[in-house]
XYZ file of C-alpha atoms in Angstrom:
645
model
C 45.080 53.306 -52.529
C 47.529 51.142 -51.395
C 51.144 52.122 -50.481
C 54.153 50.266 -52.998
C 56.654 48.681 -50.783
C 59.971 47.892 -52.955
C 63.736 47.844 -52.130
C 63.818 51.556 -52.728
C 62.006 52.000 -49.110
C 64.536 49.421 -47.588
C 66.752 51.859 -45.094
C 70.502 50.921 -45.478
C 72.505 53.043 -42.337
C 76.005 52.900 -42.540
C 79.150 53.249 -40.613
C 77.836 54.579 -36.994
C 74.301 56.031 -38.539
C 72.635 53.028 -36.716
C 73.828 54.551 -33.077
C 72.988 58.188 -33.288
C 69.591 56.972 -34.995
C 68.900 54.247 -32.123
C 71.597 54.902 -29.329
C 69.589 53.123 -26.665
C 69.802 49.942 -28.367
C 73.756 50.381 -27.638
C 73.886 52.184 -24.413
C 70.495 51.373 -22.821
C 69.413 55.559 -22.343
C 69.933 58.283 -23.482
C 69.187 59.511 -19.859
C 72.416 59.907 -17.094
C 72.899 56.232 -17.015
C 73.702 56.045 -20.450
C 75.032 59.021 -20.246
C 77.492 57.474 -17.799
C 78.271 54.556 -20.322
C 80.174 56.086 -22.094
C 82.568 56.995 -19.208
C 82.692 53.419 -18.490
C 83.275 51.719 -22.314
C 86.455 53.930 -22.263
C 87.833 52.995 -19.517
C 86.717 49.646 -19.735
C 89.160 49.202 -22.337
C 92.438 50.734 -20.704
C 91.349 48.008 -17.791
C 91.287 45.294 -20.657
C 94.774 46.832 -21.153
C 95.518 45.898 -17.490
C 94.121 42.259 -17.362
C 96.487 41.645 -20.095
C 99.558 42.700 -18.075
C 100.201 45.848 -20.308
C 98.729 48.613 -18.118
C 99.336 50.102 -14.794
C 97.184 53.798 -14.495
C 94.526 54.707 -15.608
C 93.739 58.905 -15.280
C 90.538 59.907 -15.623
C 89.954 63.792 -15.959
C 86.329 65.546 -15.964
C 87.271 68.833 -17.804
C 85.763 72.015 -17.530
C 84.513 72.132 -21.184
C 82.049 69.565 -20.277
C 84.651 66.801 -22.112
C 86.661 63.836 -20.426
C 90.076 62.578 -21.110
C 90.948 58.747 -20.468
C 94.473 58.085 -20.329
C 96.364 54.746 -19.468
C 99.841 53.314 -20.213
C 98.932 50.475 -21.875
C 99.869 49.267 -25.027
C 98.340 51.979 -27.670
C 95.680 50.727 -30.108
C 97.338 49.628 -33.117
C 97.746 52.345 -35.506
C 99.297 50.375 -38.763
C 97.182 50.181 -41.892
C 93.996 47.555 -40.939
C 94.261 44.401 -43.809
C 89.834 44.776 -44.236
C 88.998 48.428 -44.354
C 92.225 49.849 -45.750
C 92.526 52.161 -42.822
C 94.438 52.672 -40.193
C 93.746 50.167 -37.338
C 92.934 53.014 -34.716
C 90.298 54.721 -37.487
C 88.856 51.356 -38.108
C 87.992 50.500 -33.820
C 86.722 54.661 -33.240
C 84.493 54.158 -36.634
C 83.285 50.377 -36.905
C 80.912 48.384 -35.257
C 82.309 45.552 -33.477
C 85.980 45.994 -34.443
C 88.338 45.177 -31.911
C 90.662 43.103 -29.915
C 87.940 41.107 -28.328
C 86.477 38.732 -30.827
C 88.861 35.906 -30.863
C 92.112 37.830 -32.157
C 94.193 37.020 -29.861
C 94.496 40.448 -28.351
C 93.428 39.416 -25.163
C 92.731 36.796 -23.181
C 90.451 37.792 -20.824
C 88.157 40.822 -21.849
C 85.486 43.158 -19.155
C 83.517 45.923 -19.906
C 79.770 46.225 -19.454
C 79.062 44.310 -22.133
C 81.508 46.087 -24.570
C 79.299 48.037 -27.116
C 83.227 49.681 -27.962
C 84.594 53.083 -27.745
C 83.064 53.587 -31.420
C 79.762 53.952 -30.174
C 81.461 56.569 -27.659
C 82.386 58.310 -30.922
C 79.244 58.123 -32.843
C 77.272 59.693 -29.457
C 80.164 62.179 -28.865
C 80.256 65.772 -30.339
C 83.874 65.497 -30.792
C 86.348 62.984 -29.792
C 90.468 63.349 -30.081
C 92.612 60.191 -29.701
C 96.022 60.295 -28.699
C 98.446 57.115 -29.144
C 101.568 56.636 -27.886
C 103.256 53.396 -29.619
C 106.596 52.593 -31.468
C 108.295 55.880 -30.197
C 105.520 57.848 -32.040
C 102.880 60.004 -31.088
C 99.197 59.656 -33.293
C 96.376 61.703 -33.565
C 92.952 61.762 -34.947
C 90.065 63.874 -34.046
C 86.654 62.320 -34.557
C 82.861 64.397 -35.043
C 79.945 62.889 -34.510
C 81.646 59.826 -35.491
C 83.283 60.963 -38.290
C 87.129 61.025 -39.309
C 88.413 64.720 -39.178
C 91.527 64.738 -41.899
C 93.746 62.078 -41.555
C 95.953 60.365 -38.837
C 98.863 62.903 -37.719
C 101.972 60.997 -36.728
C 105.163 62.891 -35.042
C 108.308 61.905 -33.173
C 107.577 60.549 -29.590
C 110.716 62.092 -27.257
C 110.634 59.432 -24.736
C 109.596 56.111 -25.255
C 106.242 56.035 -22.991
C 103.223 53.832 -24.730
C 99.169 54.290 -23.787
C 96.583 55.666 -25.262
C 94.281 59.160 -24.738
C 90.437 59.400 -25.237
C 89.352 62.785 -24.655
C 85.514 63.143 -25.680
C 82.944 65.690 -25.181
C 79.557 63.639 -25.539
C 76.501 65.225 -27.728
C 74.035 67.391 -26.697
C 71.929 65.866 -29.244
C 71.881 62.901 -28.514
C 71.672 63.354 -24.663
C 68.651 65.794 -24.334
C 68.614 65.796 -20.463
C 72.355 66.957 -20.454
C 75.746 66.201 -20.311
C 77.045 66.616 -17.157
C 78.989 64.111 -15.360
C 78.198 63.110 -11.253
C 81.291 62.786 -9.901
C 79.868 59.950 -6.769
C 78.352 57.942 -9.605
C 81.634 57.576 -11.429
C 84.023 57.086 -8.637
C 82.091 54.682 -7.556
C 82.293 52.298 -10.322
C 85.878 53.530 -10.996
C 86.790 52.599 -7.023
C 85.014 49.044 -7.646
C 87.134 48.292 -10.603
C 89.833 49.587 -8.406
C 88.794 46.513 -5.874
C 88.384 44.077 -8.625
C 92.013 44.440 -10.617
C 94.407 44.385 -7.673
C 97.128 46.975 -8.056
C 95.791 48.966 -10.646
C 95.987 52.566 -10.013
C 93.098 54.611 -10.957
C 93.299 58.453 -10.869
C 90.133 59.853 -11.037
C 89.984 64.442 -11.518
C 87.333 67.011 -11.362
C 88.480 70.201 -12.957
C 84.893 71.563 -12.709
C 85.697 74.485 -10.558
C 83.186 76.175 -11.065
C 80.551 73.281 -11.007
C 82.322 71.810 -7.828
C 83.157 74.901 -5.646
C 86.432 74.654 -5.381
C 89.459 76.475 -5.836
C 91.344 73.546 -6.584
C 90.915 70.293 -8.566
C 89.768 67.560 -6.729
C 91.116 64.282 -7.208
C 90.888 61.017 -5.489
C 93.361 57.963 -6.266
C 92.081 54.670 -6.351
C 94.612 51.983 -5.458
C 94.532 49.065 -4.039
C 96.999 45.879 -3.705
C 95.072 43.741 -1.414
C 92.417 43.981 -4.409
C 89.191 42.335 -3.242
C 90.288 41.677 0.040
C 90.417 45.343 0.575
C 87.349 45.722 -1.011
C 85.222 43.697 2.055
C 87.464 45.341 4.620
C 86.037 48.438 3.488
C 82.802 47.234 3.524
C 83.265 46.203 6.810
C 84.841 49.079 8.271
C 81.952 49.538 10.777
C 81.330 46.274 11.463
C 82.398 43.908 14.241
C 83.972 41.147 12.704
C 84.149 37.528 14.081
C 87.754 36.779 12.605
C 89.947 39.907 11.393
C 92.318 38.251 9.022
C 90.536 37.631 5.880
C 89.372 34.858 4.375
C 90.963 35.097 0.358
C 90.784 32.381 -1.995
C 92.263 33.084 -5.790
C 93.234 30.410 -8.355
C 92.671 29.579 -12.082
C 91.204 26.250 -14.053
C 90.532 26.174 -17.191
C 91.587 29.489 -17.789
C 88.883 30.732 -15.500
C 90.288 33.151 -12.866
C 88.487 33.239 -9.654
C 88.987 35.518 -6.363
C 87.117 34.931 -3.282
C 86.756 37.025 0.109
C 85.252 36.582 3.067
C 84.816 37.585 5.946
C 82.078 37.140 9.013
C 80.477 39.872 11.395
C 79.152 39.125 14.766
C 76.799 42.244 14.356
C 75.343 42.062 10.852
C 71.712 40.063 10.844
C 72.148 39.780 6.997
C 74.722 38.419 4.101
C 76.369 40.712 1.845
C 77.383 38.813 -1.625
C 78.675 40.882 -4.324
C 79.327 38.799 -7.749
C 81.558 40.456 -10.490
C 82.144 38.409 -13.589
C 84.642 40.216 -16.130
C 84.494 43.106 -13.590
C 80.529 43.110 -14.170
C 78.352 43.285 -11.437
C 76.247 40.124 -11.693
C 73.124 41.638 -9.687
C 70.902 38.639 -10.875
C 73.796 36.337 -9.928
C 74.692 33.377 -11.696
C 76.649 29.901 -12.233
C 79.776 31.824 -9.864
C 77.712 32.854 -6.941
C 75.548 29.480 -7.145
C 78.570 27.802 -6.622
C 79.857 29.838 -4.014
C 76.922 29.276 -1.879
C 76.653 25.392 -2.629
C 80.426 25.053 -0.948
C 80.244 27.107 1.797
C 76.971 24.864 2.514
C 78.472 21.811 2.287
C 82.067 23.160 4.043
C 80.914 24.548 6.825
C 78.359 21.774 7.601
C 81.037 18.948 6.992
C 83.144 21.312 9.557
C 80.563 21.498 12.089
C 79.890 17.561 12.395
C 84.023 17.025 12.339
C 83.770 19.446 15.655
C 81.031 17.619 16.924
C 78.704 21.289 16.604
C 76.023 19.221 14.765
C 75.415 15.773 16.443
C 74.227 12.785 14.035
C 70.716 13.249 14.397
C 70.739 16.695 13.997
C 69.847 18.610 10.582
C 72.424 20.467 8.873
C 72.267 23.809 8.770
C 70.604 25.849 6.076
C 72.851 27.943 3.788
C 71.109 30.983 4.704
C 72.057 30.272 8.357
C 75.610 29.920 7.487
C 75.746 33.086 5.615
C 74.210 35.344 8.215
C 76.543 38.125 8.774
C 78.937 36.705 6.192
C 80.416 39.981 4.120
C 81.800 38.230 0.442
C 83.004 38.994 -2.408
C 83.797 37.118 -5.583
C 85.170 37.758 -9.040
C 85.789 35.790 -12.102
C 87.587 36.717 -14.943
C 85.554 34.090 -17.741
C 87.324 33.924 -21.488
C 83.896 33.683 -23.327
C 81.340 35.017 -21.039
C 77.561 34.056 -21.327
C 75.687 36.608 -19.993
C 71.840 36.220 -18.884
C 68.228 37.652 -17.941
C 66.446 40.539 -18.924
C 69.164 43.165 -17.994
C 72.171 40.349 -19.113
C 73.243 40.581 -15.526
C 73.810 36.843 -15.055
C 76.168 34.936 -15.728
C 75.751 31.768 -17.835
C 78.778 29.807 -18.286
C 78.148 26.436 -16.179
C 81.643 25.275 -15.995
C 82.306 28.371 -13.494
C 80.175 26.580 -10.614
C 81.951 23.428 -10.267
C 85.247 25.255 -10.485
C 84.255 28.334 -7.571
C 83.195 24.792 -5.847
C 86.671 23.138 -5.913
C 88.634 25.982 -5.335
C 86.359 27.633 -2.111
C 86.339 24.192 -0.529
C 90.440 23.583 -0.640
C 90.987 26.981 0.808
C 88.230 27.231 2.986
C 88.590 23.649 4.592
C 92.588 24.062 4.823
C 92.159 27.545 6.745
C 89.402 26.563 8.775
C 91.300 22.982 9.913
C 94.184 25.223 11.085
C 91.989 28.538 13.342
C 89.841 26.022 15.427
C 88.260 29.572 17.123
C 87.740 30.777 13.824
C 85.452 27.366 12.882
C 83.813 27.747 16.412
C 82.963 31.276 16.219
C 81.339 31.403 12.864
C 79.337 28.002 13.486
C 78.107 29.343 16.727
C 76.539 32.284 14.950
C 75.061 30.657 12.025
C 73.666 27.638 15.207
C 71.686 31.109 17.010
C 70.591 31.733 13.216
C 69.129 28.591 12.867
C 67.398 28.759 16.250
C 66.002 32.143 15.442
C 64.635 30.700 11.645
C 62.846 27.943 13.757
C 60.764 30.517 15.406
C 60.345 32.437 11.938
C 59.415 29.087 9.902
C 56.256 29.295 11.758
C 54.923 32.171 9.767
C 56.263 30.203 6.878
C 51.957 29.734 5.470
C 51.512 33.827 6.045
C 54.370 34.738 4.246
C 54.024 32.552 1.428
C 51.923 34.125 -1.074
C 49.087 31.555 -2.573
C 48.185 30.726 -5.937
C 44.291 32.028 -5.142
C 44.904 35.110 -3.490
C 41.582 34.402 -1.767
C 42.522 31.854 0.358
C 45.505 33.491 1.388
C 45.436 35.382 4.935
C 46.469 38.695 3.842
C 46.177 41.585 6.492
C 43.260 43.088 7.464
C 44.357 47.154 7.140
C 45.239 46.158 3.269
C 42.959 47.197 0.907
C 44.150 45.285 -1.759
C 43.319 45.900 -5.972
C 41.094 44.116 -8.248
C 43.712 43.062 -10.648
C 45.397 39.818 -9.941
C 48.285 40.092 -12.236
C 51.365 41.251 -10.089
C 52.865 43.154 -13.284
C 50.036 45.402 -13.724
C 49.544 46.126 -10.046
C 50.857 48.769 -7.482
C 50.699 48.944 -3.755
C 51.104 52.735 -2.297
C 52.604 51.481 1.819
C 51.209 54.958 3.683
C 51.807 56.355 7.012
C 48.686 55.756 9.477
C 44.891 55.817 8.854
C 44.618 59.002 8.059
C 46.478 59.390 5.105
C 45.083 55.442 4.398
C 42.291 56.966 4.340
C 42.415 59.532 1.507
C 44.932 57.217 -0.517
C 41.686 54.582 -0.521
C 39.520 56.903 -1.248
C 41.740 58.250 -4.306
C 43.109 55.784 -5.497
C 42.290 53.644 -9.035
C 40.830 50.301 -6.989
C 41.651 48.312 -10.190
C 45.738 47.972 -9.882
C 46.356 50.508 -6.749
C 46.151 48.636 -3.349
C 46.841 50.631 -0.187
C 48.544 49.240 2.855
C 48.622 51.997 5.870
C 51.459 51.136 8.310
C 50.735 52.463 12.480
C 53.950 54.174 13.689
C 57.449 53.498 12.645
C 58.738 49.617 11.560
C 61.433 48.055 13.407
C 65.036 49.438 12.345
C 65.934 45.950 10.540
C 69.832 46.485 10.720
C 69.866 45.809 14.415
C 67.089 43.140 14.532
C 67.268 39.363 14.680
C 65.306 37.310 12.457
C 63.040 36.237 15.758
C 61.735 39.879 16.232
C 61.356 40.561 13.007
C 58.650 38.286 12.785
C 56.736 39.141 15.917
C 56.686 42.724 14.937
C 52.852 43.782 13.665
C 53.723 46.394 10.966
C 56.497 43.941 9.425
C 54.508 40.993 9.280
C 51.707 43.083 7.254
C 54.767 43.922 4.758
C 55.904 40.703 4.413
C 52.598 38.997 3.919
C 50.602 41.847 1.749
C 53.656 41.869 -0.563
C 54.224 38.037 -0.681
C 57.697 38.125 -0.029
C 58.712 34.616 1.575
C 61.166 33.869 4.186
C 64.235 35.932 4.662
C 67.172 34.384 3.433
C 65.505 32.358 0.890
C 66.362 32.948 -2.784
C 63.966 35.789 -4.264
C 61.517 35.079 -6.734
C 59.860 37.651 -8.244
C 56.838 35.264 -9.882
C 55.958 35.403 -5.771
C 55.780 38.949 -5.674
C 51.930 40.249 -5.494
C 52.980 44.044 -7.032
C 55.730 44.701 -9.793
C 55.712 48.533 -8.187
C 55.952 48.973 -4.248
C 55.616 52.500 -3.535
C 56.856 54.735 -0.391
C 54.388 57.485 0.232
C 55.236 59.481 3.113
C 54.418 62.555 5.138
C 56.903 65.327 3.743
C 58.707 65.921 6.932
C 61.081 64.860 9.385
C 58.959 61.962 10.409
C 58.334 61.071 7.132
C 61.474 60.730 6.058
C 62.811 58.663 9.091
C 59.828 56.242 7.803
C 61.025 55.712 4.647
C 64.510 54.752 5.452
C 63.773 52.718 7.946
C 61.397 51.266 4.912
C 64.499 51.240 2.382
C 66.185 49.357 5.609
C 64.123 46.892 5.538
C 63.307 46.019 1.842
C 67.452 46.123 1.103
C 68.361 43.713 4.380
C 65.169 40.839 4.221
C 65.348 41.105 0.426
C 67.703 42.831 -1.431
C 67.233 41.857 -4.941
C 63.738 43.567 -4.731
C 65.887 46.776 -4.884
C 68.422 45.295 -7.656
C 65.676 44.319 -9.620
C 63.682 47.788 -9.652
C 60.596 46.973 -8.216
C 60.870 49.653 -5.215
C 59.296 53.205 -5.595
C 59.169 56.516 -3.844
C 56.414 58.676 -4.278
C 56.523 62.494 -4.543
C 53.559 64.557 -3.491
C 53.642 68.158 -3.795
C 54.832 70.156 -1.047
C 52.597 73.463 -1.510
C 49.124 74.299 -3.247
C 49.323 78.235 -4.243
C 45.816 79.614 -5.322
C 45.241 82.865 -7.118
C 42.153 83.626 -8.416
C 40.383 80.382 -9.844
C 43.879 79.335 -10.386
C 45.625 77.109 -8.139
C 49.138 75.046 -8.810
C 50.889 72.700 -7.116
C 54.725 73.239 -6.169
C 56.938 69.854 -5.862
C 59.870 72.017 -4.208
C 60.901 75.237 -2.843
C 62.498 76.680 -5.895
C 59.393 75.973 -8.304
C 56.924 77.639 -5.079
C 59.190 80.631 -6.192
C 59.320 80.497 -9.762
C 55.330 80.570 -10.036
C 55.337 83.280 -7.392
C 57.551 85.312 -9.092
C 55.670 85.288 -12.237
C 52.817 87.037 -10.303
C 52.097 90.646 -10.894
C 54.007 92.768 -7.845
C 49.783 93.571 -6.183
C 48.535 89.960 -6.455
C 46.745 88.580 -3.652
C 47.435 84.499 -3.504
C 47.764 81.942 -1.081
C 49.862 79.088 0.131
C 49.491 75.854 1.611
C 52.083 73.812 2.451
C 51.244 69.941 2.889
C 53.087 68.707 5.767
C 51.401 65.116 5.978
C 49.346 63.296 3.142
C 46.412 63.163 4.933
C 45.412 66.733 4.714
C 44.622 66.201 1.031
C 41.483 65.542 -0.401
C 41.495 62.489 -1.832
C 41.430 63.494 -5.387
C 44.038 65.950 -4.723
C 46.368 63.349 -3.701
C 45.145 61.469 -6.660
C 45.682 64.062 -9.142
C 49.422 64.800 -7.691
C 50.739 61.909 -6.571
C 48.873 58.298 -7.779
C 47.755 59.299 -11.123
C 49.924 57.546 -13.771
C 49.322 60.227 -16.228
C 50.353 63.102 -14.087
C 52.935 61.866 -10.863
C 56.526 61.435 -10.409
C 58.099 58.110 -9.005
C 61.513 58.039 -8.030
C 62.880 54.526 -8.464
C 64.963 53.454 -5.794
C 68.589 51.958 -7.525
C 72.058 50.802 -6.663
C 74.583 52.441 -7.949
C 77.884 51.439 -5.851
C 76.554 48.272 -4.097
C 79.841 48.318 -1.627
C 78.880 52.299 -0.344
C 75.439 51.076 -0.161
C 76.036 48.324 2.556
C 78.521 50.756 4.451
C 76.311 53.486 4.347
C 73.112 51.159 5.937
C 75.407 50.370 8.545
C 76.898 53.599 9.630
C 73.633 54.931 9.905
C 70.838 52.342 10.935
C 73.311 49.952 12.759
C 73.512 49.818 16.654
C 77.269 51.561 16.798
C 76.943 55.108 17.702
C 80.341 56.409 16.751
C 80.406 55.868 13.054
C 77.442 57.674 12.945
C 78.428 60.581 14.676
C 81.680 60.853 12.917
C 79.353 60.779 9.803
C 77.050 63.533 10.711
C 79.604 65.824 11.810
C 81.970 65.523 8.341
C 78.931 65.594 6.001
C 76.396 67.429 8.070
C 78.466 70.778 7.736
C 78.325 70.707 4.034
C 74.505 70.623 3.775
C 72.743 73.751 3.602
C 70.433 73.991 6.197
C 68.731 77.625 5.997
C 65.497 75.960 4.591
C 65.153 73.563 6.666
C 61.712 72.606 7.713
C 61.287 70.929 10.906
């Protein structure tokens, strides 16, 4: 009998009902990223606050209740009676969708955020949250649950005259099964790059987790920087050789778009290092801004190079990837009505942005290139050897290149590639040496699981030039199995032969130094393979323990203990600890580690692109004192009794 369908079954949500029934339509995950969000959309506006002139700290406090406070000295949000809801103003922006300053009001000019979903979808995903304004010598307060007005807005006499605004929430178990609590490195990262990005705002940024953190004492790190995104490539750079040490910095405003430039070349550094902010968003899919960018230093430093007779008439300009090589650069725009692209809306849109960066890059750039002749000379010379070196590497061009009919291609001869020809569907496992080739083959699903065995460790990529790279054996299976194209070029992903590229290595020292020098490699010849999610680490187990007819497999030390300790106090078991993949049976490395149903992939993500880079450097580049100084201040705080070498 067939169901009636009428209005009556029509679902109507109001107010914030919509975000605590669907909250990853607002913030993406309920997971820690999204969990993480809401840090951001909060503080996103007290930067807003800043970009309009009004705001000069921001304090950002992780409590030990598990809640965080947000505090600037901006403006306040409006607390007078709002004309459409009846309301006051700061009830209407903590319980409505969409209402705010942003939308054409005239509140501000410029507005950033990551992609503003607004601090009422912080309050509908928040157990509690208590607002605190300071505006018009008055102090107001609301307190907010689960979105929800508690009584009415409390207004007292302010003593001084200060003005901000306070957003202490605590955010809801309920909605954020996996947990609330906070990692301090993932927020001070984004809270150091909007630091960089909004010169001379001071950020404050407090853990009073004692407990949680070990401490004794808060700890607290200040974010403040006046040399804005200048600073922000001098710290990426701070183990790098540079070519020129003054800075190249480029800032002006058309059309009311604002755009900052920095740059600055490194002598040691095989690789370019663009970061692209628009509205103090990370564009990690780029856009119309960093298009432009790359068109005028093209064009500049080629027209350059012929007016200092580098380049001779008959010679071919260089290519823009040669002129980048070791170029470290940032660039931000501050866009009034942002249009915001691809799948994760990463990318900006607005096409007017390209032909302004253009204009304003080549004045500066020209000008303070006409006036350091050794500055001109230096950075042409390197980008000439980089040209020379892709000559030598264009010759693999037809290997690397990844054909429409796989067939014809020449793909190596150790890969033993999957069935499936559709790259989405399809997964390549990259192993360490034949033996544990040989039980991932024999385990694995031949429809969408190809297996690529590598012999010994790769090249360390930081310290190579593009000429070696290509003669090396174990890289030029990597680069031709996975169809990734010439380094340098721009990465396309329809060229890509598997949508997951999985790390699966031995579980010891050996094994590890593999996969970084594996994570070297895909973040330096391609980065955006990394941005764009497609890189994998596998996790086999690290013990089997057998009791009986029973047997279990242990993924660390602590769950090993857990299952022992659930034993009876006379049981007889035994233990095997897996110390290289190829001492499973195939199907048991099947089972534990390739099976879709039953594994665990770690993907491999960016959080703080800047710490990234420095990070690489200090510890796969060719200078050996940063990396000392880096083991012995963060090697003392590891734990090392377990260690298994």
């Amino acid at each position: 009998m067939a169901e009636n369908y009428g209005a009556d079954q029509i679902q109507v949500l109001e107010g914030l009902e919509p975000v605590r029934k669907r909250p990853g339509m607002y913030i993406g995950t309920t997971g820690p990223r999204g969990l993480h969000h809401l840090v951001y959309e909060v503080v996103d506006n007290s930067v807003d606050e800043a970009l309009a002139g009004h705001c000069q700290k921001i304090q950002v406090t992780l409590k030990a209740d598990g809640s965080v406070v947000v505090v600037d000295d901006g403006r306040g949000i409006p607390t007078d009676i709002h004309p459409s809801t009846g309301r006051s103003a700061l009830e209407t922006v903590m319980t409505v969708l969409h209402a705010g300053g942003k939308f054409g009001g005239g509140g501000y000019k410029v507005s950033g955020g990551l992609h503003g979903v607004g601090i009422s979808v912080v309050n509908a995903l928040s157990e509690w949250v208590e607002v605190t304004v300071w505006r018009e010598k008055k102090v107001h307060t609301q307190r907010f649950e689960r979105g929800l007005p508690i009584g009415e807005l409390a207004i007292a006499p302010c003593p001084d005259h200060r003005t901000g605004t306070a957003v202490q929430f605590k955010p809801d178990t309920q909605i954020f099964a996996t947990g609330i609590e906070f990692d301090y490195n993932t927020l001070s990262g984004r809270l150091r790059e909007l630091a960089y990005l909004n010169a001379g705002v001071e950020i404050v940024f407090t853990d009073e987790r004692l407990e949680l953190i070990k401490r004794d004492v808060p700890r607290c790190d200040v974010f403040h920087y006046a040399g804005g995104i200048k600073e922000y490539v001098a710290y990426i750079n701070n183990d790098k050789q540079p070519i020129h040490e003054e800075i190249i910095f480029v800032s002006g405003e058309r059309n009311n778009v604002q755009v900052e430039v920095a740059l600055q070349w490194c002598s040691d550094a095989y690789t370019d290092n663009l970061l692209g902010f628009a509205n103090n968003i990370r564009t990690i899919d780029g856009g119309t801004h960093l298009e432009g960018l790359k068109t005028v230093l093209t064009r500049t430093m080629n027209s350059i190079a012929r007016k200092r007779n580098k380049l001779k008439e008959s010679d071919s300009n260089l290519g823009g990837e040669n002129i980048r090589e070791g170029l470290t650069g940032v660039i931000s725009v501050k866009v009034p009505d942002p249009e915001f692209e691809g799948q994760t809306k990463t990318k900006l849109g607005n096409m007017e942005v390209r032909g302004i960066v253009d204009s304003l890059v080549n004045e500066t750039l020209t000008e303070y290139l006409e006036f350091r002749p050794a500055v001109a000379d230096a950075i042409l010379e390197k980008a000439i050897q980089a040209f020379n070196a892709a000559e030598a590497a264009r010759r693999a061009r037809e290997l690397v290149r990844r054909k429409s009919v796989l067939e014809s291609s020449t793909l190596p001869g150790k890969l033993a590639d999957c069935s499936s020809r559709d790259p989405s569907e399809s997964e390549i496992f990259i192993v360490e040496g034949d033996s544990a080739g040989g039980s991932a083959k024999q385990g694995r699903d031949r429809q969408f699981q190809a297996i690529l065995p590598l012999r010994g460790k790769i090249i360390n990529i930081e310290k190579t030039d593009d000429a070696k790279i290509y003669k090396n054996t174990e890289v030029q299976a990597l680069i031709t199995a996975l169809g990734l194209g010439i380094k340098g070029d721009e990465f396309d992903s329809a060229q890509l032969r598997y949508h997951r590229i999985i790390i699966m290595t031995d579980a010891d020292v050996d094994g590890a130094h593999i996969r970084t020098l594996l994570l070297t490699f895909f973040y330096r010849y391609q980065r955006a393979m990394v941005d764009q999610g497609f890189v994998y680490i596998a996790c086999p187990p690290l013990y089997k323990i057998e009791r009986g007819r029973n047997h279990y497999y242990c993924y660390s030390d602590r769950e090993r203990n857990q299952i022992i300790s659930g034993f009876p106090d006379n049981a007889k078991y035994d233990i095997q600890r897996f110390k290289g993949l190829g001492e499973m049976m195939p199907e048991q490395l099947w089972s534990t580690t390739m099976n879709p149903d039953t594994r665990t992939l770690k993907r491999v993500e960016i959080e703080d692109a800047a710490e990234a880079d420095r990070i690489f450097t200090v510890l796969m580049g060719d200078r050996v004192a940063p990396r000392r100084e880096f083991i012995e201040t963060y090697g003392s705080r590891l734990d090392l009794t377990d260690l298994d070498i």
